[in-house]
Amino acid sequence: MYIDIQGLTKKFKRGEQTLMVLDNISLTINQGEFICLLGPSGCGKTTLLNILAGFENASEGSVLIDGEVVSTPTSRYVTIFQNYGLLPWRNVRHNVELGLEGKKISKSKRKEIAEKYICLVGLDKFANSNPAQLSGGMQQRVAIARALAVSPDIIFMDEPFGALDAMTRMKMQDEILEIKRSQNKTIIFVTHDIDEAVYLADRIIVFSPNPGRIKEIIQVQLKFPRDRNGYDFIRIRDKVFSLFDIH
Amino acid sequence: MKYIHSIKRIFISGTLFIALWQIICWTTDFNPSLLPGPVRVWYALIQMFGEGNILNDIQDSMYRFAIGYLLAALSAIILGLTLGWFKEIFAYINPIVQLLRPISPIAWMPFIVLLFGIGDVPAIVIIFISAFFPILLSTISAVGNVDKMYLKVADNFDIKQPYVLTKIIFPATFPQIANGLHIALGSSWIFLVAGEMVGSQTGLGYLIIDARNNLRTDILLATIIIIGVIGLFLDTLISQFEKQIYTRWGYEREGKK
Ligand SMILES: Nc1ncnc2c1ncn2[C@@H]1O[C@H](COP(=O)(O)OP(=O)(O)OP(=O)(O)O)[C@@H](O)[C@H]1O
Ligand SMILES: [Mg+2]
């Protein structure tokens, strides 16, 4: 078991009241798995991701990653945010180098690593551009390159393609699958989009809200690349839809 | 195209202003030596630049201005970043700041002259005081407004202090600091003249007093125009700087102006 979540509960204080956001979540995740967290708005997906990444503490229960208790963020597990989290005052290259600056790596080596991952996401021509000059999809690619540059074991992604148009989104989905395959990362991916989850995930964790609980875990045993219109794809998709009472 | 348009507008409004001024001179019966017309002021300007003394005065004023303003910017930004980050300390200092801020820098003038005498220092101190507070307060509030996501990113990539301050907070706050620098530039230029009227023997502010003492209203008006033009020039410079920052930081996209 690579990521081991046991009896995880999260409560927020709101004035006098306490709000239970996550209720007794237990889940184990294997190395190299692609996990999608799926559920309606407010069911605590972001909160769960924040706890796994060390940005917030659990109220009860425990999270172990690779046998260690998660307490603070580290560059071994990198989060990619929906609004990309790029530093607008740095160009693409320097954004990608950000995570390398704290490590004992020479300047030239840093540049080399940054270039490698900028190429990997296909932005070699834009290494000197500023984030503001790039489209949303390109900015998301920079964020991915920046994450990969520190060689993390796990990548957390919170609705990373939520702000992209449908076409860019599908292209990014293929790219992230390719990256996952070639770099062999564990990816925890939050999404609202059922099709996206079925297209990407090895397992889909479906949440129900108020308080956030795991409603069902769906294994998606389809080969890659998946056919978005294939019979099995639609069957699994329909199964997820029915979990949300949508048909 | 835009450039030509704005030149056209400047030209038209300048012409209208001078025309209005001339009409007032013609239609009222103020003594021309009390209310000089555009032509007299023009000759005064030519005389001032011809003799060249005005250049020394401009130079003196600019020197004082640069020193006072840059010192204020440097100290207010450093202090602002620190106080913005250590909010608990600022909570104790804030009452003093709020007490001092509304006091016109001019009110300190007698003190400053008593302590430092006549010369460069009084004007520099006045400029410093008038620039310091706007920059300090905009820096502090900017630190409070830093997008929490940047801090999360810094955390995630193992960036520790003091690098969080230098690599994240300072650049993230820079657009708002630039705005503070802009405001401070305007107000300290205003107070330069006041500072030099009391505490100096040279400079544009002193020229005003000198012209009054000699009843040379033409030189007085000419000096006023010079002060205005330099102020406008400085403001344009810093506006350009600010605009570049905004573009770079992605507040405005390039090409769209
Ligand atoms: N810091 C906080 N303080 C108080 N309440 C919070 C905090 N963070 C989240 N919440 C609450 O916890 C609940 C779950 O929030 P969360 O952001 O995890 O949901 P989500 O599943 O990610 O939703 P969405 O799909 O809209 O992003 C919400 O009701 C939210 O208001
Ligand atoms: Mg969320």
mmCIF file of N, CA, C and O in Angstrom, chain A residues 45 80-84 136-137 139-141 144 157-170 172-173 176 189-194 196-197 200:
data_model
loop_
_atom_site.group_PDB
_atom_site.id
_atom_site.type_symbol
_atom_site.label_atom_id
_atom_site.label_comp_id
_atom_site.label_asym_id
_atom_site.label_seq_id
_atom_site.Cartn_x
_atom_site.Cartn_y
_atom_site.Cartn_z
ATOM 1 N N LYS A 45 -13.681 17.184 -1.992
ATOM 2 C CA LYS A 45 -12.578 16.651 -2.806
ATOM 3 C C LYS A 45 -11.301 17.469 -2.626
ATOM 4 O O LYS A 45 -10.218 16.922 -2.409
ATOM 5 N N ILE A 80 -0.977 20.394 -8.501
ATOM 6 C CA ILE A 80 -1.225 21.305 -9.628
ATOM 7 C C ILE A 80 -2.629 21.872 -9.458
ATOM 8 O O ILE A 80 -3.601 21.134 -9.337
ATOM 9 N N PHE A 81 -2.694 23.182 -9.397
ATOM 10 C CA PHE A 81 -3.956 23.829 -9.070
ATOM 11 C C PHE A 81 -4.763 24.135 -10.320
ATOM 12 O O PHE A 81 -4.228 24.207 -11.422
ATOM 13 N N GLN A 82 -6.057 24.319 -10.082
ATOM 14 C CA GLN A 82 -6.945 24.604 -11.215
ATOM 15 C C GLN A 82 -6.521 25.878 -11.945
ATOM 16 O O GLN A 82 -6.516 25.925 -13.156
ATOM 17 N N ASN A 83 -6.139 26.900 -11.178
ATOM 18 C CA ASN A 83 -5.698 28.134 -11.845
ATOM 19 C C ASN A 83 -4.176 28.162 -12.025
ATOM 20 O O ASN A 83 -3.568 29.218 -12.070
ATOM 21 N N TYR A 84 -3.611 26.997 -12.109
ATOM 22 C CA TYR A 84 -2.225 26.765 -12.537
ATOM 23 C C TYR A 84 -1.159 27.129 -11.513
ATOM 24 O O TYR A 84 -0.120 26.483 -11.451
ATOM 25 N N GLY A 136 -4.619 29.212 -21.756
ATOM 26 C CA GLY A 136 -4.860 28.419 -20.553
ATOM 27 C C GLY A 136 -4.225 27.031 -20.624
ATOM 28 O O GLY A 136 -3.595 26.575 -19.668
ATOM 29 N N GLY A 137 -4.384 26.382 -21.770
ATOM 30 C CA GLY A 137 -3.821 25.042 -21.926
ATOM 31 C C GLY A 137 -2.305 25.054 -21.815
ATOM 32 O O GLY A 137 -1.698 24.173 -21.192
ATOM 33 N N GLN A 139 -0.540 27.285 -20.200
ATOM 34 C CA GLN A 139 -0.173 27.563 -18.801
ATOM 35 C C GLN A 139 -0.256 26.289 -17.973
ATOM 36 O O GLN A 139 0.598 26.027 -17.125
ATOM 37 N N GLN A 140 -1.293 25.492 -18.250
ATOM 38 C CA GLN A 140 -1.430 24.238 -17.513
ATOM 39 C C GLN A 140 -0.251 23.317 -17.814
ATOM 40 O O GLN A 140 0.254 22.622 -16.937
ATOM 41 N N ARG A 141 0.232 23.350 -19.055
ATOM 42 C CA ARG A 141 1.402 22.534 -19.409
ATOM 43 C C ARG A 141 2.641 23.012 -18.649
ATOM 44 O O ARG A 141 3.454 22.193 -18.224
ATOM 45 N N ILE A 144 2.493 21.616 -15.299
ATOM 46 C CA ILE A 144 2.837 20.191 -15.306
ATOM 47 C C ILE A 144 4.352 20.014 -15.412
ATOM 48 O O ILE A 144 4.958 19.222 -14.681
ATOM 49 N N MET A 157 -3.807 16.642 -8.634
ATOM 50 C CA MET A 157 -4.347 17.618 -9.589
ATOM 51 C C MET A 157 -5.784 17.932 -9.212
ATOM 52 O O MET A 157 -6.617 17.036 -9.111
ATOM 53 N N ASP A 158 -6.055 19.220 -8.966
ATOM 54 C CA ASP A 158 -7.395 19.630 -8.556
ATOM 55 C C ASP A 158 -8.111 20.279 -9.731
ATOM 56 O O ASP A 158 -7.869 21.440 -10.058
ATOM 57 N N GLU A 159 -8.985 19.541 -10.349
ATOM 58 C CA GLU A 159 -9.708 20.020 -11.533
ATOM 59 C C GLU A 159 -8.780 20.772 -12.480
ATOM 60 O O GLU A 159 -9.044 21.926 -12.822
ATOM 61 N N PRO A 160 -7.714 20.136 -12.897
ATOM 62 C CA PRO A 160 -6.689 20.880 -13.634
ATOM 63 C C PRO A 160 -7.169 21.368 -14.994
ATOM 64 O O PRO A 160 -6.676 22.364 -15.491
ATOM 65 N N PHE A 161 -8.145 20.679 -15.571
ATOM 66 C CA PHE A 161 -8.564 21.067 -16.928
ATOM 67 C C PHE A 161 -9.920 21.757 -16.911
ATOM 68 O O PHE A 161 -10.533 21.961 -17.951
ATOM 69 N N GLY A 162 -10.366 22.129 -15.713
ATOM 70 C CA GLY A 162 -11.708 22.689 -15.563
ATOM 71 C C GLY A 162 -11.934 23.956 -16.355
ATOM 72 O O GLY A 162 -13.039 24.221 -16.808
ATOM 73 N N ALA A 163 -10.866 24.749 -16.534
ATOM 74 C CA ALA A 163 -11.057 26.043 -17.188
ATOM 75 C C ALA A 163 -10.753 25.971 -18.687
ATOM 76 O O ALA A 163 -10.748 26.987 -19.362
ATOM 77 N N LEU A 164 -10.515 24.776 -19.192
ATOM 78 C CA LEU A 164 -10.125 24.682 -20.603
ATOM 79 C C LEU A 164 -11.326 24.348 -21.481
ATOM 80 O O LEU A 164 -12.283 23.724 -21.050
ATOM 81 N N ASP A 165 -11.242 24.740 -22.755
ATOM 82 C CA ASP A 165 -12.317 24.382 -23.679
ATOM 83 C C ASP A 165 -12.243 22.885 -23.985
ATOM 84 O O ASP A 165 -11.229 22.231 -23.760
ATOM 85 N N ALA A 166 -13.341 22.357 -24.512
ATOM 86 C CA ALA A 166 -13.484 20.905 -24.663
ATOM 87 C C ALA A 166 -12.347 20.268 -25.464
ATOM 88 O O ALA A 166 -11.820 19.226 -25.085
ATOM 89 N N MET A 167 -11.949 20.921 -26.541
ATOM 90 C CA MET A 167 -10.920 20.322 -27.402
ATOM 91 C C MET A 167 -9.570 20.279 -26.701
ATOM 92 O O MET A 167 -8.887 19.251 -26.689
ATOM 93 N N THR A 168 -9.187 21.424 -26.120
ATOM 94 C CA THR A 168 -7.915 21.484 -25.400
ATOM 95 C C THR A 168 -7.912 20.471 -24.274
ATOM 96 O O THR A 168 -6.922 19.808 -23.995
ATOM 97 N N ARG A 169 -9.057 20.367 -23.649
ATOM 98 C CA ARG A 169 -9.206 19.474 -22.521
ATOM 99 C C ARG A 169 -8.907 18.026 -22.909
ATOM 100 O O ARG A 169 -8.164 17.324 -22.231
ATOM 101 N N MET A 170 -9.487 17.592 -24.037
ATOM 102 C CA MET A 170 -9.261 16.209 -24.473
ATOM 103 C C MET A 170 -7.788 15.986 -24.810
ATOM 104 O O MET A 170 -7.221 14.948 -24.515
ATOM 105 N N MET A 172 -5.276 17.595 -23.494
ATOM 106 C CA MET A 172 -4.528 17.550 -22.236
ATOM 107 C C MET A 172 -4.715 16.206 -21.537
ATOM 108 O O MET A 172 -3.799 15.702 -20.892
ATOM 109 N N GLN A 173 -5.916 15.640 -21.674
ATOM 110 C CA GLN A 173 -6.157 14.329 -21.061
ATOM 111 C C GLN A 173 -5.213 13.284 -21.653
ATOM 112 O O GLN A 173 -4.620 12.480 -20.934
ATOM 113 N N ILE A 176 -1.668 13.895 -20.339
ATOM 114 C CA ILE A 176 -1.394 13.506 -18.954
ATOM 115 C C ILE A 176 -1.303 11.986 -18.848
ATOM 116 O O ILE A 176 -0.501 11.451 -18.073
ATOM 117 N N PHE A 189 -6.426 12.746 -9.038
ATOM 118 C CA PHE A 189 -6.961 13.732 -9.972
ATOM 119 C C PHE A 189 -8.410 14.025 -9.592
ATOM 120 O O PHE A 189 -9.259 13.129 -9.620
ATOM 121 N N VAL A 190 -8.695 15.269 -9.215
ATOM 122 C CA VAL A 190 -10.059 15.652 -8.861
ATOM 123 C C VAL A 190 -10.774 16.145 -10.103
ATOM 124 O O VAL A 190 -10.221 16.924 -10.872
ATOM 125 N N THR A 191 -11.983 15.692 -10.297
ATOM 126 C CA THR A 191 -12.749 16.211 -11.439
ATOM 127 C C THR A 191 -14.239 16.202 -11.148
ATOM 128 O O THR A 191 -14.730 15.480 -10.282
ATOM 129 N N HIS A 192 -14.945 17.041 -11.882
ATOM 130 C CA HIS A 192 -16.408 17.066 -11.859
ATOM 131 C C HIS A 192 -16.970 16.236 -12.996
ATOM 132 O O HIS A 192 -18.157 16.002 -13.079
ATOM 133 N N ASP A 193 -16.080 15.939 -13.942
ATOM 134 C CA ASP A 193 -16.527 15.511 -15.259
ATOM 135 C C ASP A 193 -16.466 13.983 -15.337
ATOM 136 O O ASP A 193 -15.406 13.374 -15.262
ATOM 137 N N ILE A 194 -17.615 13.361 -15.471
ATOM 138 C CA ILE A 194 -17.703 11.900 -15.434
ATOM 139 C C ILE A 194 -16.937 11.280 -16.604
ATOM 140 O O ILE A 194 -16.172 10.335 -16.430
ATOM 141 N N GLU A 196 -14.429 12.482 -18.174
ATOM 142 C CA GLU A 196 -13.002 12.645 -17.934
ATOM 143 C C GLU A 196 -12.496 11.555 -16.986
ATOM 144 O O GLU A 196 -11.448 10.941 -17.215
ATOM 145 N N ALA A 197 -13.280 11.302 -15.941
ATOM 146 C CA ALA A 197 -12.883 10.287 -14.964
ATOM 147 C C ALA A 197 -12.799 8.914 -15.618
ATOM 148 O O ALA A 197 -11.831 8.178 -15.421
ATOM 149 N N LEU A 200 -9.715 8.597 -17.870
ATOM 150 C CA LEU A 200 -8.371 8.651 -17.290
ATOM 151 C C LEU A 200 -8.079 7.569 -16.253
ATOM 152 O O LEU A 200 -6.963 7.059 -16.175
#
